[in-house]
PDB file of N, CA and C in Angstrom:
ATOM      1  N   MET A   1       0.834  -1.181   0.000  1.00  0.00           N
ATOM      2  CA  MET A   1       0.000   0.000   0.000  1.00  0.00           C
ATOM      3  C   MET A   1       0.883   1.250   0.000  1.00  0.00           C
ATOM      4  N   ASP A   2       0.468   2.199  -0.780  1.00  0.00           N
ATOM      5  CA  ASP A   2       1.176   3.474  -0.866  1.00  0.00           C
ATOM      6  C   ASP A   2       0.302   4.530  -0.189  1.00  0.00           C
ATOM      7  N   TYR A   3       0.661   4.867   1.039  1.00  0.00           N
ATOM      8  CA  TYR A   3      -0.177   5.758   1.830  1.00  0.00           C
ATOM      9  C   TYR A   3      -0.192   7.189   1.303  1.00  0.00           C
ATOM     10  N   ILE A   4       0.869   7.605   0.659  1.00  0.00           N
ATOM     11  CA  ILE A   4       0.891   8.955   0.075  1.00  0.00           C
ATOM     12  C   ILE A   4      -0.129   9.049  -1.051  1.00  0.00           C
ATOM     13  N   CYS A   5      -0.195   8.017  -1.906  1.00  0.00           N
ATOM     14  CA  CYS A   5      -1.182   8.024  -2.995  1.00  0.00           C
ATOM     15  C   CYS A   5      -2.605   7.927  -2.453  1.00  0.00           C
ATOM     16  N   ILE A   6      -2.782   7.168  -1.391  1.00  0.00           N
ATOM     17  CA  ILE A   6      -4.118   7.083  -0.789  1.00  0.00           C
ATOM     18  C   ILE A   6      -4.518   8.445  -0.225  1.00  0.00           C
ATOM     19  N   PHE A   7      -3.581   9.122   0.434  1.00  0.00           N
ATOM     20  CA  PHE A   7      -3.867  10.456   0.972  1.00  0.00           C
ATOM     21  C   PHE A   7      -4.195  11.438  -0.149  1.00  0.00           C
ATOM     22  N   LEU A   8      -3.361  11.442  -1.207  1.00  0.00           N
ATOM     23  CA  LEU A   8      -3.615  12.350  -2.329  1.00  0.00           C
ATOM     24  C   LEU A   8      -4.927  12.010  -3.028  1.00  0.00           C
ATOM     25  N   GLY A   9      -5.203  10.720  -3.182  1.00  0.00           N
ATOM     26  CA  GLY A   9      -6.466  10.305  -3.809  1.00  0.00           C
ATOM     27  C   GLY A   9      -7.668  10.773  -3.018  1.00  0.00           C
ATOM     28  N   ALA A  10      -7.600  10.619  -1.692  1.00  0.00           N
ATOM     29  CA  ALA A  10      -8.707  11.079  -0.850  1.00  0.00           C
ATOM     30  C   ALA A  10      -8.843  12.600  -0.918  1.00  0.00           C
ATOM     31  N   LEU A  11      -7.708  13.299  -0.954  1.00  0.00           N
ATOM     32  CA  LEU A  11      -7.733  14.756  -1.050  1.00  0.00           C
ATOM     33  C   LEU A  11      -8.343  15.215  -2.376  1.00  0.00           C
ATOM     34  N   PHE A  12      -7.913  14.603  -3.480  1.00  0.00           N
ATOM     35  CA  PHE A  12      -8.481  14.949  -4.789  1.00  0.00           C
ATOM     36  C   PHE A  12      -9.959  14.581  -4.874  1.00  0.00           C
ATOM     37  N   CYS A  13     -10.343  13.435  -4.319  1.00  0.00           N
ATOM     38  CA  CYS A  13     -11.757  13.058  -4.336  1.00  0.00           C
ATOM     39  C   CYS A  13     -12.603  14.056  -3.551  1.00  0.00           C
ATOM     40  N   ALA A  14     -12.109  14.471  -2.397  1.00  0.00           N
ATOM     41  CA  ALA A  14     -12.845  15.457  -1.597  1.00  0.00           C
ATOM     42  C   ALA A  14     -12.955  16.786  -2.347  1.00  0.00           C
ATOM     43  N   GLY A  15     -11.861  17.210  -2.972  1.00  0.00           N
ATOM     44  CA  GLY A  15     -11.901  18.449  -3.756  1.00  0.00           C
ATOM     45  C   GLY A  15     -12.825  18.342  -4.954  1.00  0.00           C
ATOM     46  N   GLY A  16     -12.820  17.195  -5.615  1.00  0.00           N
ATOM     47  CA  GLY A  16     -13.706  16.982  -6.760  1.00  0.00           C
ATOM     48  C   GLY A  16     -15.167  17.010  -6.358  1.00  0.00           C
ATOM     49  N   ILE A  17     -15.473  16.375  -5.244  1.00  0.00           N
ATOM     50  CA  ILE A  17     -16.857  16.384  -4.761  1.00  0.00           C
ATOM     51  C   ILE A  17     -17.258  17.799  -4.349  1.00  0.00           C
ATOM     52  N   LEU A  18     -16.334  18.523  -3.731  1.00  0.00           N
ATOM     53  CA  LEU A  18     -16.607  19.905  -3.330  1.00  0.00           C
ATOM     54  C   LEU A  18     -16.914  20.776  -4.556  1.00  0.00           C
ATOM     55  N   PHE A  19     -16.113  20.621  -5.610  1.00  0.00           N
ATOM     56  CA  PHE A  19     -16.367  21.384  -6.825  1.00  0.00           C
ATOM     57  C   PHE A  19     -17.652  20.929  -7.515  1.00  0.00           C
ATOM     58  N   ALA A  20     -17.845  19.633  -7.635  1.00  0.00           N
ATOM     59  CA  ALA A  20     -19.019  19.125  -8.346  1.00  0.00           C
ATOM     60  C   ALA A  20     -20.318  19.519  -7.652  1.00  0.00           C
ATOM     61  N   SER A  21     -20.262  19.693  -6.341  1.00  0.00           N
ATOM     62  CA  SER A  21     -21.469  20.113  -5.623  1.00  0.00           C
ATOM     63  C   SER A  21     -21.726  21.609  -5.743  1.00  0.00           C
ATOM     64  N   GLY A  22     -20.781  22.344  -6.333  1.00  0.00           N
ATOM     65  CA  GLY A  22     -20.969  23.780  -6.537  1.00  0.00           C
ATOM     66  C   GLY A  22     -20.513  24.629  -5.372  1.00  0.00           C
ATOM     67  N   LYS A  23     -19.747  24.043  -4.453  1.00  0.00           N
ATOM     68  CA  LYS A  23     -19.302  24.793  -3.283  1.00  0.00           C
ATOM     69  C   LYS A  23     -17.814  25.076  -3.285  1.00  0.00           C
ATOM     70  N   GLY A  24     -17.088  24.659  -4.310  1.00  0.00           N
ATOM     71  CA  GLY A  24     -15.646  24.836  -4.326  1.00  0.00           C
ATOM     72  C   GLY A  24     -15.180  26.124  -4.966  1.00  0.00           C
ATOM     73  N   HIS A  25     -15.919  26.594  -5.950  1.00  0.00           N
ATOM     74  CA  HIS A  25     -15.469  27.777  -6.692  1.00  0.00           C
ATOM     75  C   HIS A  25     -15.495  29.049  -5.855  1.00  0.00           C
ATOM     76  N   ILE A  26     -16.312  29.093  -4.842  1.00  0.00           N
ATOM     77  CA  ILE A  26     -16.418  30.317  -4.043  1.00  0.00           C
ATOM     78  C   ILE A  26     -15.165  30.566  -3.203  1.00  0.00           C
ATOM     79  N   HIS A  27     -14.325  29.551  -3.048  1.00  0.00           N
ATOM     80  CA  HIS A  27     -13.094  29.701  -2.276  1.00  0.00           C
ATOM     81  C   HIS A  27     -11.899  30.115  -3.129  1.00  0.00           C
ATOM     82  N   LEU A  28     -12.065  30.158  -4.445  1.00  0.00           N
ATOM     83  CA  LEU A  28     -10.970  30.530  -5.337  1.00  0.00           C
ATOM     84  C   LEU A  28     -10.786  32.042  -5.351  1.00  0.00           C
ATOM     85  N   SER A  29      -9.534  32.473  -5.291  1.00  0.00           N
ATOM     86  CA  SER A  29      -9.278  33.914  -5.274  1.00  0.00           C
ATOM     87  C   SER A  29      -9.672  34.570  -6.597  1.00  0.00           C
ATOM     88  N   ALA A  30      -9.534  33.840  -7.707  1.00  0.00           N
ATOM     89  CA  ALA A  30      -9.933  34.397  -9.008  1.00  0.00           C
ATOM     90  C   ALA A  30     -11.435  34.669  -9.037  1.00  0.00           C
ATOM     91  N   TRP A  31     -12.226  33.804  -8.425  1.00  0.00           N
ATOM     92  CA  TRP A  31     -13.672  34.000  -8.379  1.00  0.00           C
ATOM     93  C   TRP A  31     -14.012  35.199  -7.490  1.00  0.00           C
ATOM     94  N   LYS A  32     -13.301  35.332  -6.383  1.00  0.00           N
ATOM     95  CA  LYS A  32     -13.565  36.440  -5.467  1.00  0.00           C
ATOM     96  C   LYS A  32     -13.212  37.784  -6.091  1.00  0.00           C
ATOM     97  N   LYS A  33     -12.184  37.811  -6.945  1.00  0.00           N
ATOM     98  CA  LYS A  33     -11.743  39.060  -7.558  1.00  0.00           C
ATOM     99  C   LYS A  33     -12.574  39.463  -8.770  1.00  0.00           C
ATOM    100  N   MET A  34     -13.391  38.558  -9.284  1.00  0.00           N
ATOM    101  CA  MET A  34     -14.220  38.859 -10.454  1.00  0.00           C
ATOM    102  C   MET A  34     -15.312  39.846 -10.096  1.00  0.00           C
ATOM    103  N   SER A  35     -15.634  40.676 -11.060  1.00  0.00           N
ATOM    104  CA  SER A  35     -16.759  41.589 -10.844  1.00  0.00           C
ATOM    105  C   SER A  35     -18.074  40.822 -10.960  1.00  0.00           C
ATOM    106  N   VAL A  36     -19.121  41.424 -10.467  1.00  0.00           N
ATOM    107  CA  VAL A  36     -20.436  40.783 -10.485  1.00  0.00           C
ATOM    108  C   VAL A  36     -20.896  40.552 -11.922  1.00  0.00           C
ATOM    109  N   THR A  37     -20.608  41.474 -12.812  1.00  0.00           N
ATOM    110  CA  THR A  37     -21.024  41.309 -14.208  1.00  0.00           C
ATOM    111  C   THR A  37     -20.290  40.148 -14.871  1.00  0.00           C
ATOM    112  N   GLU A  38     -19.009  39.966 -14.522  1.00  0.00           N
ATOM    113  CA  GLU A  38     -18.277  38.817 -15.069  1.00  0.00           C
ATOM    114  C   GLU A  38     -18.832  37.512 -14.523  1.00  0.00           C
ATOM    115  N   ARG A  39     -19.173  37.490 -13.252  1.00  0.00           N
ATOM    116  CA  ARG A  39     -19.736  36.281 -12.646  1.00  0.00           C
ATOM    117  C   ARG A  39     -21.071  35.909 -13.277  1.00  0.00           C
ATOM    118  N   GLU A  40     -21.866  36.919 -13.594  1.00  0.00           N
ATOM    119  CA  GLU A  40     -23.181  36.652 -14.178  1.00  0.00           C
ATOM    120  C   GLU A  40     -23.084  36.095 -15.591  1.00  0.00           C
ATOM    121  N   CYS A  41     -21.958  36.293 -16.259  1.00  0.00           N
ATOM    122  CA  CYS A  41     -21.774  35.786 -17.616  1.00  0.00           C
ATOM    123  C   CYS A  41     -21.384  34.310 -17.647  1.00  0.00           C
ATOM    124  N   ILE A  42     -21.066  33.732 -16.490  1.00  0.00           N
ATOM    125  CA  ILE A  42     -20.606  32.343 -16.429  1.00  0.00           C
ATOM    126  C   ILE A  42     -21.728  31.462 -15.913  1.00  0.00           C
ATOM    127  N   ASN A  43     -21.988  30.367 -16.615  1.00  0.00           N
ATOM    128  CA  ASN A  43     -22.936  29.356 -16.165  1.00  0.00           C
ATOM    129  C   ASN A  43     -22.162  28.407 -15.246  1.00  0.00           C
ATOM    130  N   ILE A  44     -22.081  28.752 -13.975  1.00  0.00           N
ATOM    131  CA  ILE A  44     -21.132  28.131 -13.056  1.00  0.00           C
ATOM    132  C   ILE A  44     -21.525  26.708 -12.653  1.00  0.00           C
ATOM    133  N   GLY A  45     -22.789  26.388 -12.612  1.00  0.00           N
ATOM    134  CA  GLY A  45     -23.221  25.052 -12.179  1.00  0.00           C
ATOM    135  C   GLY A  45     -22.648  23.925 -13.035  1.00  0.00           C
ATOM    136  N   PRO A  46     -22.922  23.930 -14.345  1.00  0.00           N
ATOM    137  CA  PRO A  46     -22.359  22.875 -15.192  1.00  0.00           C
ATOM    138  C   PRO A  46     -20.831  22.901 -15.267  1.00  0.00           C
ATOM    139  N   LEU A  47     -20.245  24.095 -15.201  1.00  0.00           N
ATOM    140  CA  LEU A  47     -18.783  24.198 -15.229  1.00  0.00           C
ATOM    141  C   LEU A  47     -18.176  23.554 -13.988  1.00  0.00           C
ATOM    142  N   CYS A  48     -18.776  23.795 -12.832  1.00  0.00           N
ATOM    143  CA  CYS A  48     -18.285  23.179 -11.596  1.00  0.00           C
ATOM    144  C   CYS A  48     -18.426  21.661 -11.635  1.00  0.00           C
ATOM    145  N   ARG A  49     -19.531  21.157 -12.185  1.00  0.00           N
ATOM    146  CA  ARG A  49     -19.695  19.701 -12.305  1.00  0.00           C
ATOM    147  C   ARG A  49     -18.641  19.109 -13.226  1.00  0.00           C
ATOM    148  N   ASN A  50     -18.327  19.798 -14.303  1.00  0.00           N
ATOM    149  CA  ASN A  50     -17.310  19.334 -15.236  1.00  0.00           C
ATOM    150  C   ASN A  50     -15.942  19.273 -14.564  1.00  0.00           C
ATOM    151  N   VAL A  51     -15.532  20.370 -13.965  1.00  0.00           N
ATOM    152  CA  VAL A  51     -14.215  20.439 -13.321  1.00  0.00           C
ATOM    153  C   VAL A  51     -14.158  19.476 -12.135  1.00  0.00           C
ATOM    154  N   GLY A  52     -15.209  19.419 -11.353  1.00  0.00           N
ATOM    155  CA  GLY A  52     -15.249  18.494 -10.219  1.00  0.00           C
ATOM    156  C   GLY A  52     -15.158  17.043 -10.641  1.00  0.00           C
ATOM    157  N   GLY A  53     -15.796  16.719 -11.752  1.00  0.00           N
ATOM    158  CA  GLY A  53     -15.712  15.350 -12.273  1.00  0.00           C
ATOM    159  C   GLY A  53     -14.304  14.986 -12.701  1.00  0.00           C
ATOM    160  N   MET A  54     -13.605  15.916 -13.321  1.00  0.00           N
ATOM    161  CA  MET A  54     -12.223  15.643 -13.733  1.00  0.00           C
ATOM    162  C   MET A  54     -11.308  15.486 -12.522  1.00  0.00           C
ATOM    163  N   ILE A  55     -11.489  16.306 -11.509  1.00  0.00           N
ATOM    164  CA  ILE A  55     -10.680  16.190 -10.289  1.00  0.00           C
ATOM    165  C   ILE A  55     -11.000  14.882  -9.571  1.00  0.00           C
ATOM    166  N   LEU A  56     -12.265  14.507  -9.534  1.00  0.00           N
ATOM    167  CA  LEU A  56     -12.673  13.255  -8.901  1.00  0.00           C
ATOM    168  C   LEU A  56     -12.074  12.045  -9.616  1.00  0.00           C
ATOM    169  N   CYS A  57     -12.066  12.069 -10.947  1.00  0.00           N
ATOM    170  CA  CYS A  57     -11.450  10.973 -11.706  1.00  0.00           C
ATOM    171  C   CYS A  57      -9.969  10.843 -11.374  1.00  0.00           C
ATOM    172  N   ASN A  58      -9.279  11.963 -11.254  1.00  0.00           N
ATOM    173  CA  ASN A  58      -7.870  11.942 -10.880  1.00  0.00           C
ATOM    174  C   ASN A  58      -7.699  11.341  -9.486  1.00  0.00           C
ATOM    175  N   GLY A  59      -8.549  11.716  -8.560  1.00  0.00           N
ATOM    176  CA  GLY A  59      -8.490  11.163  -7.215  1.00  0.00           C
ATOM    177  C   GLY A  59      -8.707   9.664  -7.182  1.00  0.00           C
ATOM    178  N   LEU A  60      -9.638   9.186  -8.002  1.00  0.00           N
ATOM    179  CA  LEU A  60      -9.883   7.742  -8.066  1.00  0.00           C
ATOM    180  C   LEU A  60      -8.679   6.991  -8.612  1.00  0.00           C
ATOM    181  N   LEU A  61      -7.990   7.584  -9.586  1.00  0.00           N
ATOM    182  CA  LEU A  61      -6.776   6.953 -10.108  1.00  0.00           C
ATOM    183  C   LEU A  61      -5.701   6.853  -9.030  1.00  0.00           C
ATOM    184  N   PHE A  62      -5.535   7.890  -8.241  1.00  0.00           N
ATOM    185  CA  PHE A  62      -4.550   7.845  -7.159  1.00  0.00           C
ATOM    186  C   PHE A  62      -4.952   6.852  -6.075  1.00  0.00           C
ATOM    187  N   LEU A  63      -6.242   6.767  -5.770  1.00  0.00           N
ATOM    188  CA  LEU A  63      -6.692   5.770  -4.800  1.00  0.00           C
ATOM    189  C   LEU A  63      -6.426   4.354  -5.293  1.00  0.00           C
ATOM    190  N   LEU A  64      -6.703   4.110  -6.569  1.00  0.00           N
ATOM    191  CA  LEU A  64      -6.413   2.785  -7.141  1.00  0.00           C
ATOM    192  C   LEU A  64      -4.933   2.463  -7.062  1.00  0.00           C
ATOM    193  N   LYS A  65      -4.095   3.433  -7.375  1.00  0.00           N
ATOM    194  CA  LYS A  65      -2.648   3.213  -7.315  1.00  0.00           C
ATOM    195  C   LYS A  65      -2.206   2.907  -5.889  1.00  0.00           C
ATOM    196  N   GLY A  66      -2.765   3.581  -4.929  1.00  0.00           N
ATOM    197  CA  GLY A  66      -2.374   3.380  -3.546  1.00  0.00           C
ATOM    198  C   GLY A  66      -2.836   2.062  -2.965  1.00  0.00           C
ATOM    199  N   CYS A  67      -3.968   1.566  -3.437  1.00  0.00           N
ATOM    200  CA  CYS A  67      -4.551   0.356  -2.853  1.00  0.00           C
ATOM    201  C   CYS A  67      -4.250  -0.922  -3.625  1.00  0.00           C
ATOM    202  N   TRP A  68      -3.920  -0.809  -4.893  1.00  0.00           N
ATOM    203  CA  TRP A  68      -3.820  -1.990  -5.750  1.00  0.00           C
ATOM    204  C   TRP A  68      -2.442  -2.013  -6.407  1.00  0.00           C
ATOM    205  N   ASP A  69      -1.593  -2.959  -5.984  1.00  0.00           N
ATOM    206  CA  ASP A  69      -0.214  -3.020  -6.470  1.00  0.00           C
ATOM    207  C   ASP A  69      -0.115  -3.282  -7.968  1.00  0.00           C
ATOM    208  N   SER A  70      -0.961  -4.146  -8.506  1.00  0.00           N
ATOM    209  CA  SER A  70      -0.902  -4.435  -9.946  1.00  0.00           C
ATOM    210  C   SER A  70      -1.223  -3.195 -10.778  1.00  0.00           C
ATOM    211  N   PHE A  71      -2.192  -2.423 -10.327  1.00  0.00           N
ATOM    212  CA  PHE A  71      -2.523  -1.189 -11.041  1.00  0.00           C
ATOM    213  C   PHE A  71      -1.367  -0.204 -10.958  1.00  0.00           C
ATOM    214  N   ALA A  72      -0.699  -0.167  -9.795  1.00  0.00           N
ATOM    215  CA  ALA A  72       0.439   0.740  -9.628  1.00  0.00           C
ATOM    216  C   ALA A  72       1.569   0.370 -10.589  1.00  0.00           C
ATOM    217  N   ARG A  73       1.788  -0.927 -10.795  1.00  0.00           N
ATOM    218  CA  ARG A  73       2.891  -1.360 -11.656  1.00  0.00           C
ATOM    219  C   ARG A  73       2.567  -1.232 -13.139  1.00  0.00           C
ATOM    220  N   TYR A  74       1.353  -1.587 -13.540  1.00  0.00           N
ATOM    221  CA  TYR A  74       1.054  -1.717 -14.964  1.00  0.00           C
ATOM    222  C   TYR A  74       0.028  -0.732 -15.502  1.00  0.00           C
ATOM    223  N   GLY A  75      -0.864  -0.238 -14.685  1.00  0.00           N
ATOM    224  CA  GLY A  75      -1.968   0.543 -15.220  1.00  0.00           C
ATOM    225  C   GLY A  75      -1.961   2.025 -14.916  1.00  0.00           C
ATOM    226  N   PHE A  76      -1.195   2.437 -13.911  1.00  0.00           N
ATOM    227  CA  PHE A  76      -1.278   3.835 -13.478  1.00  0.00           C
ATOM    228  C   PHE A  76      -0.753   4.793 -14.538  1.00  0.00           C
ATOM    229  N   LEU A  77       0.399   4.527 -15.078  1.00  0.00           N
ATOM    230  CA  LEU A  77       0.992   5.437 -16.063  1.00  0.00           C
ATOM    231  C   LEU A  77       0.109   5.585 -17.310  1.00  0.00           C
ATOM    232  N   PRO A  78      -0.352   4.474 -17.928  1.00  0.00           N
ATOM    233  CA  PRO A  78      -1.266   4.663 -19.080  1.00  0.00           C
ATOM    234  C   PRO A  78      -2.570   5.363 -18.701  1.00  0.00           C
ATOM    235  N   ALA A  79      -3.078   5.066 -17.508  1.00  0.00           N
ATOM    236  CA  ALA A  79      -4.325   5.715 -17.083  1.00  0.00           C
ATOM    237  C   ALA A  79      -4.118   7.210 -16.891  1.00  0.00           C
ATOM    238  N   MET A  80      -2.975   7.617 -16.355  1.00  0.00           N
ATOM    239  CA  MET A  80      -2.706   9.045 -16.172  1.00  0.00           C
ATOM    240  C   MET A  80      -2.480   9.745 -17.510  1.00  0.00           C
ATOM    241  N   VAL A  81      -1.855   9.060 -18.453  1.00  0.00           N
ATOM    242  CA  VAL A  81      -1.683   9.649 -19.790  1.00  0.00           C
ATOM    243  C   VAL A  81      -3.041   9.876 -20.431  1.00  0.00           C
ATOM    244  N   VAL A  82      -3.919   8.879 -20.329  1.00  0.00           N
ATOM    245  CA  VAL A  82      -5.277   9.024 -20.880  1.00  0.00           C
ATOM    246  C   VAL A  82      -6.015  10.141 -20.160  1.00  0.00           C
ATOM    247  N   TRP A  83      -5.875  10.208 -18.821  1.00  0.00           N
ATOM    248  CA  TRP A  83      -6.540  11.274 -18.076  1.00  0.00           C
ATOM    249  C   TRP A  83      -6.039  12.643 -18.514  1.00  0.00           C
ATOM    250  N   MET A  84      -4.734  12.773 -18.722  1.00  0.00           N
ATOM    251  CA  MET A  84      -4.189  14.064 -19.157  1.00  0.00           C
ATOM    252  C   MET A  84      -4.694  14.453 -20.539  1.00  0.00           C
ATOM    253  N   LEU A  85      -4.795  13.483 -21.439  1.00  0.00           N
ATOM    254  CA  LEU A  85      -5.331  13.767 -22.776  1.00  0.00           C
ATOM    255  C   LEU A  85      -6.794  14.195 -22.692  1.00  0.00           C
ATOM    256  N   VAL A  86      -7.569  13.489 -21.886  1.00  0.00           N
ATOM    257  CA  VAL A  86      -8.986  13.837 -21.723  1.00  0.00           C
ATOM    258  C   VAL A  86      -9.125  15.197 -21.046  1.00  0.00           C
ATOM    259  N   ALA A  87      -8.296  15.471 -20.030  1.00  0.00           N
ATOM    260  CA  ALA A  87      -8.348  16.773 -19.354  1.00  0.00           C
ATOM    261  C   ALA A  87      -7.960  17.898 -20.309  1.00  0.00           C
ATOM    262  N   GLY A  88      -6.968  17.667 -21.163  1.00  0.00           N
ATOM    263  CA  GLY A  88      -6.592  18.672 -22.156  1.00  0.00           C
ATOM    264  C   GLY A  88      -7.697  18.913 -23.166  1.00  0.00           C
ATOM    265  N   ALA A  89      -8.327  17.829 -23.627  1.00  0.00           N
ATOM    266  CA  ALA A  89      -9.451  17.969 -24.557  1.00  0.00           C
ATOM    267  C   ALA A  89     -10.617  18.685 -23.890  1.00  0.00           C
ATOM    268  N   ASP A  90     -10.845  18.394 -22.628  1.00  0.00           N
ATOM    269  CA  ASP A  90     -11.914  19.056 -21.889  1.00  0.00           C
ATOM    270  C   ASP A  90     -11.619  20.546 -21.721  1.00  0.00           C
ATOM    271  N   LEU A  91     -10.388  20.877 -21.419  1.00  0.00           N
ATOM    272  CA  LEU A  91      -9.987  22.283 -21.308  1.00  0.00           C
ATOM    273  C   LEU A  91     -10.155  23.011 -22.638  1.00  0.00           C
ATOM    274  N   TRP A  92      -9.779  22.364 -23.727  1.00  0.00           N
ATOM    275  CA  TRP A  92      -9.976  22.954 -25.051  1.00  0.00           C
ATOM    276  C   TRP A  92     -11.466  23.163 -25.320  1.00  0.00           C
ATOM    277  N   TYR A  93     -12.278  22.170 -24.970  1.00  0.00           N
ATOM    278  CA  TYR A  93     -13.723  22.276 -25.176  1.00  0.00           C
ATOM    279  C   TYR A  93     -14.302  23.430 -24.362  1.00  0.00           C
ATOM    280  N   ILE A  94     -13.874  23.557 -23.113  1.00  0.00           N
ATOM    281  CA  ILE A  94     -14.380  24.628 -22.258  1.00  0.00           C
ATOM    282  C   ILE A  94     -14.007  25.997 -22.816  1.00  0.00           C
ATOM    283  N   SER A  95     -12.767  26.123 -23.308  1.00  0.00           N
ATOM    284  CA  SER A  95     -12.307  27.437 -23.753  1.00  0.00           C
ATOM    285  C   SER A  95     -12.827  27.835 -25.132  1.00  0.00           C
ATOM    286  N   THR A  96     -13.151  26.867 -25.985  1.00  0.00           N
ATOM    287  CA  THR A  96     -13.575  27.222 -27.340  1.00  0.00           C
ATOM    288  C   THR A  96     -15.086  27.239 -27.523  1.00  0.00           C
ATOM    289  N   ARG A  97     -15.801  26.484 -26.763  1.00  0.00           N
ATOM    290  CA  ARG A  97     -17.268  26.450 -26.902  1.00  0.00           C
ATOM    291  C   ARG A  97     -17.888  27.442 -25.940  1.00  0.00           C
ATOM    292  N   GLY A  98     -19.088  27.837 -26.218  1.00  0.00           N
ATOM    293  CA  GLY A  98     -19.776  28.794 -25.369  1.00  0.00           C
ATOM    294  C   GLY A  98     -20.744  28.141 -24.416  1.00  0.00           C
ATOM    295  N   ARG A  99     -20.535  26.862 -24.128  1.00  0.00           N
ATOM    296  CA  ARG A  99     -21.497  26.124 -23.304  1.00  0.00           C
ATOM    297  C   ARG A  99     -21.620  26.681 -21.891  1.00  0.00           C
ATOM    298  N   TYR A 100     -20.535  27.165 -21.343  1.00  0.00           N
ATOM    299  CA  TYR A 100     -20.541  27.612 -19.960  1.00  0.00           C
ATOM    300  C   TYR A 100     -20.670  29.129 -19.837  1.00  0.00           C
ATOM    301  N   GLN A 101     -21.070  29.782 -20.925  1.00  0.00           N
ATOM    302  CA  GLN A 101     -21.285  31.219 -20.879  1.00  0.00           C
ATOM    303  C   GLN A 101     -22.766  31.509 -21.075  1.00  0.00           C
ATOM    304  N   ARG A 102     -23.253  32.426 -20.297  1.00  0.00           N
ATOM    305  CA  ARG A 102     -24.642  32.853 -20.457  1.00  0.00           C
ATOM    306  C   ARG A 102     -24.704  33.949 -21.506  1.00  0.00           C
ATOM    307  N   GLN A 103     -25.755  33.954 -22.256  1.00  0.00           N
ATOM    308  CA  GLN A 103     -25.921  34.975 -23.317  1.00  0.00           C
ATOM    309  C   GLN A 103     -26.634  36.180 -22.758  1.00  0.00           C
TER     310      GLN A 103
END
């Protein structure tokens, strides 16, 4: 067992759940510094679920690595590469599409 990975996995899972529930963004300094008009232009609910889901997936990968030796040896690196590709594609989707902006 890798206790550091279990700790990080639990931390990422908690952060992902916090974001997905819509309660994590209010603690970010960038959100606090935004003007009210900028905040009103963002559809924050679906955006928080998206970001929270990605953080939660990362946490689950770390939990698997910490608890399961075979996954740590053979599956963690490919799973993290796939996660990074999906996270990059998700970031591109968020920045180029207007799904999370209110009209």
